[in-house]
Amino acid sequence: MSGSHHSHSAKPRVQTSSALDSSLHAHKKGDARHTHSKQVSNQNLLLIALVLTLGFAGVEGAAAYFANSLALISDAGHMVTDAAALGLALLAQIISRRPPSPKHSFGFGRAEALAAFVNSIAMLALVAWIVFEAITRFYDPHKVDGFTVTVVASIGLLMNIVVAWVLSRDKKSVNTRAALVHVMGDLLGSIAALIAGIVIQLTGWMPIDAILSILVSLLILKSTISILGESYHFLMEGVPLHIDYLQVGKDLRGIPGVLAVHDLHVWEMTPSFPALIGHIEIAEIQEWPEIMSRINEMLLDKHGIDHVTLQPEIFGGLDEHTHDESLQDDIHSSPVMHQGDTFYVQCVDGESTHRMAYHAWGNPRNSKVLLCVHGLTRRGSDFKTLAEVMCQDYYVVCPDIVGRGDSDRLSNPMQYAVPQYVADIAQLVKTLGVAHIDWFGTSMGGLIGMVYAAMPNSPIRRMLINDVGPKIEPDAIKRLGSYVGQPFSFANRSEALNRLNAICSTFGEHTPEEWETYNGPMLIERNGLWIMHYDPNISVPFASVNPIMAKAGEVAMWHAFKQIHIPMLIVRGAESDLLSATTLAEMCKVNPYARSIEIPNVGHAPAFVKKEQIALAKEFFS
């Protein structure tokens, strides 16, 4: 990425496979807040605590055995666990000091959080065992030597106070604090054992031993869960707890010269070392150095973030190498607002050419373009209702994919396939002369979008995928084959519309007016008969697919989907036979940029003519 706050430039040097070029990890002054001397100091504290704890653990373990005291056993168990926790914490700090390597460019700072997580899990297990053992002793009381318990617990208490004081000198490390929780639990265990020993000596009441063991276990449970949650949050690259993510985005948008912010991520590379990456849209690239300087100052002063990597993007910028000059002159001089007006773009198929029609809504001067691409047997008019709403913010462009609607038909039907469709869309974007587009793709339009978005330097910056995924279910293929390219002709338009509405019943329940708006444009009159708008030959490639080809295509689509690194919203009709719930879950699992939503009482595919569905799209693209 460009525009980084960091200085990553240095004189060239030869790098071997076993060492990392130091210039690749160079930071400006202030980027690293942990010093070597501080780390060594922390390690010394942990080493002292480890020696003291381990030395007394053996003594208390033997005494617990002879005294037959659960309180003393729990305290001894704490001591042994403490020793392991301190050893693990010490090892983690040693590992975290290792410098970055070619395989670990961020270094090993996360080792401390990992150790804290493991320590917390161990502590939960110990608490569970103590509570279980205490409960069993209510039913099977054990005789306890109160005097031995009192003496050993007193010595253990003094030792634990010393260890806790040593560890409390390092309050910033989550790793050390996790170890301290162990020690504090053991300190409380020593107090409980001391009280139990005194009570048993004075009264002979044995249940006090089990009761105090449960009480101590519950007291330390809260701290353990807190450390566990904090270390888990860090390991999962959550936003640092002291940073308000939404406020960071708001403050970035408030910087003079910043027009928009997207793909913003905030996390901690190592404990107490927050980092930020994202994309910033600006008007002029010449302004970037000054804008970046303001951003750096704000992020450091207000949020304590000093590791910043931002990529500048020209808001609605034009690619001087790809846009059509005559069209751009027309756009900048035209005062009109398009309301479904039809235009054409010349495209290439093999050695021939064809025209692809597209329908537009909104201001052609608007650099924010929303491209809406329809399904297999549909056309751009599907998005009329959606476009009339979205054109308040976007220039909405809805093509008729070749072979459909007002677009030309191909002489070679085998070219009715995604590669040709992607090439045509790329030509359309080039003709529009915009650097970025947002994408709404239904069914086949979603597949085209996935392939286009996975290509290098794709202009798509966010995408709504409507009820389709890399895997197409066999039942859906069978259903599509029952009508795609099959004879469809009626002497009466109303009969044709009723038949088409029945075919599209999975799209959801709609009023007669909505069906007319949605399906009416699908019908054309020719030679006195009402037929479908598309070339029946679009079914030729579809029908020629065999199981081996289908599986190869599925593998290719999964590969493409994993390469997409833009925000995606995957919409599924809850009763869809084309996009299964299993495939949807897998899509969100393999690509962290994807999130999903299901629309109830709808199959394949939601039509997005209902207000609530349009609101869903408007929210995603806003």
PDB file of N, CA and C in Angstrom, residues 13 27 44 141 237 255 264 296 318 367 404 436 438 443 578:
ATOM      1  N   ARG A  13      20.010  -4.201  -0.137  1.00  0.00           N
ATOM      2  CA  ARG A  13      20.950  -5.163   0.425  1.00  0.00           C
ATOM      3  C   ARG A  13      20.502  -6.563   0.049  1.00  0.00           C
ATOM      4  N   HIS A  27      11.070   1.125  11.562  1.00  0.00           N
ATOM      5  CA  HIS A  27       9.991   1.988  12.047  1.00  0.00           C
ATOM      6  C   HIS A  27      10.549   3.358  12.396  1.00  0.00           C
ATOM      7  N   ASN A  44      13.046 -10.887  34.434  1.00  0.00           N
ATOM      8  CA  ASN A  44      13.644 -11.057  35.763  1.00  0.00           C
ATOM      9  C   ASN A  44      12.572 -11.199  36.830  1.00  0.00           C
ATOM     10  N   PRO A 141     -16.914 -36.796  54.309  1.00  0.00           N
ATOM     11  CA  PRO A 141     -15.995 -35.908  55.038  1.00  0.00           C
ATOM     12  C   PRO A 141     -14.638 -36.561  55.283  1.00  0.00           C
ATOM     13  N   GLU A 237      -7.604 -10.750  16.749  1.00  0.00           N
ATOM     14  CA  GLU A 237      -7.348  -9.454  16.095  1.00  0.00           C
ATOM     15  C   GLU A 237      -8.531  -8.503  16.241  1.00  0.00           C
ATOM     16  N   ILE A 255     -11.290  14.773   8.862  1.00  0.00           N
ATOM     17  CA  ILE A 255     -10.037  15.409   8.464  1.00  0.00           C
ATOM     18  C   ILE A 255     -10.245  16.197   7.180  1.00  0.00           C
ATOM     19  N   LEU A 264     -11.664  -0.083   6.548  1.00  0.00           N
ATOM     20  CA  LEU A 264     -10.894   0.333   7.716  1.00  0.00           C
ATOM     21  C   LEU A 264     -10.772  -0.826   8.711  1.00  0.00           C
ATOM     22  N   ASN A 296      -2.047  11.320  10.632  1.00  0.00           N
ATOM     23  CA  ASN A 296      -1.086  10.772  11.594  1.00  0.00           C
ATOM     24  C   ASN A 296      -1.167  11.482  12.934  1.00  0.00           C
ATOM     25  N   LEU A 318     -10.885   9.322 -12.836  1.00  0.00           N
ATOM     26  CA  LEU A 318     -10.956   8.723 -14.151  1.00  0.00           C
ATOM     27  C   LEU A 318      -9.612   8.149 -14.514  1.00  0.00           C
ATOM     28  N   SER A 367     -19.839  10.456 -10.254  1.00  0.00           N
ATOM     29  CA  SER A 367     -18.730   9.507 -10.358  1.00  0.00           C
ATOM     30  C   SER A 367     -18.988   8.222  -9.581  1.00  0.00           C
ATOM     31  N   ARG A 404     -29.750 -10.852 -24.499  1.00  0.00           N
ATOM     32  CA  ARG A 404     -30.949 -10.524 -23.745  1.00  0.00           C
ATOM     33  C   ARG A 404     -31.410  -9.105 -24.082  1.00  0.00           C
ATOM     34  N   HIS A 436     -13.915   3.407 -10.182  1.00  0.00           N
ATOM     35  CA  HIS A 436     -14.494   2.457  -9.232  1.00  0.00           C
ATOM     36  C   HIS A 436     -15.977   2.300  -9.500  1.00  0.00           C
ATOM     37  N   ASP A 438     -19.594   0.082  -7.743  1.00  0.00           N
ATOM     38  CA  ASP A 438     -20.180  -0.862  -6.805  1.00  0.00           C
ATOM     39  C   ASP A 438     -21.033  -1.822  -7.620  1.00  0.00           C
ATOM     40  N   SER A 443     -28.021 -13.790  -9.162  1.00  0.00           N
ATOM     41  CA  SER A 443     -27.819 -15.090  -9.796  1.00  0.00           C
ATOM     42  C   SER A 443     -26.628 -15.033 -10.756  1.00  0.00           C
ATOM     43  N   LEU A 578     -31.012 -22.870  -5.173  1.00  0.00           N
ATOM     44  CA  LEU A 578     -29.778 -22.664  -5.928  1.00  0.00           C
ATOM     45  C   LEU A 578     -28.587 -22.409  -5.008  1.00  0.00           C
TER      46      LEU A 578
END
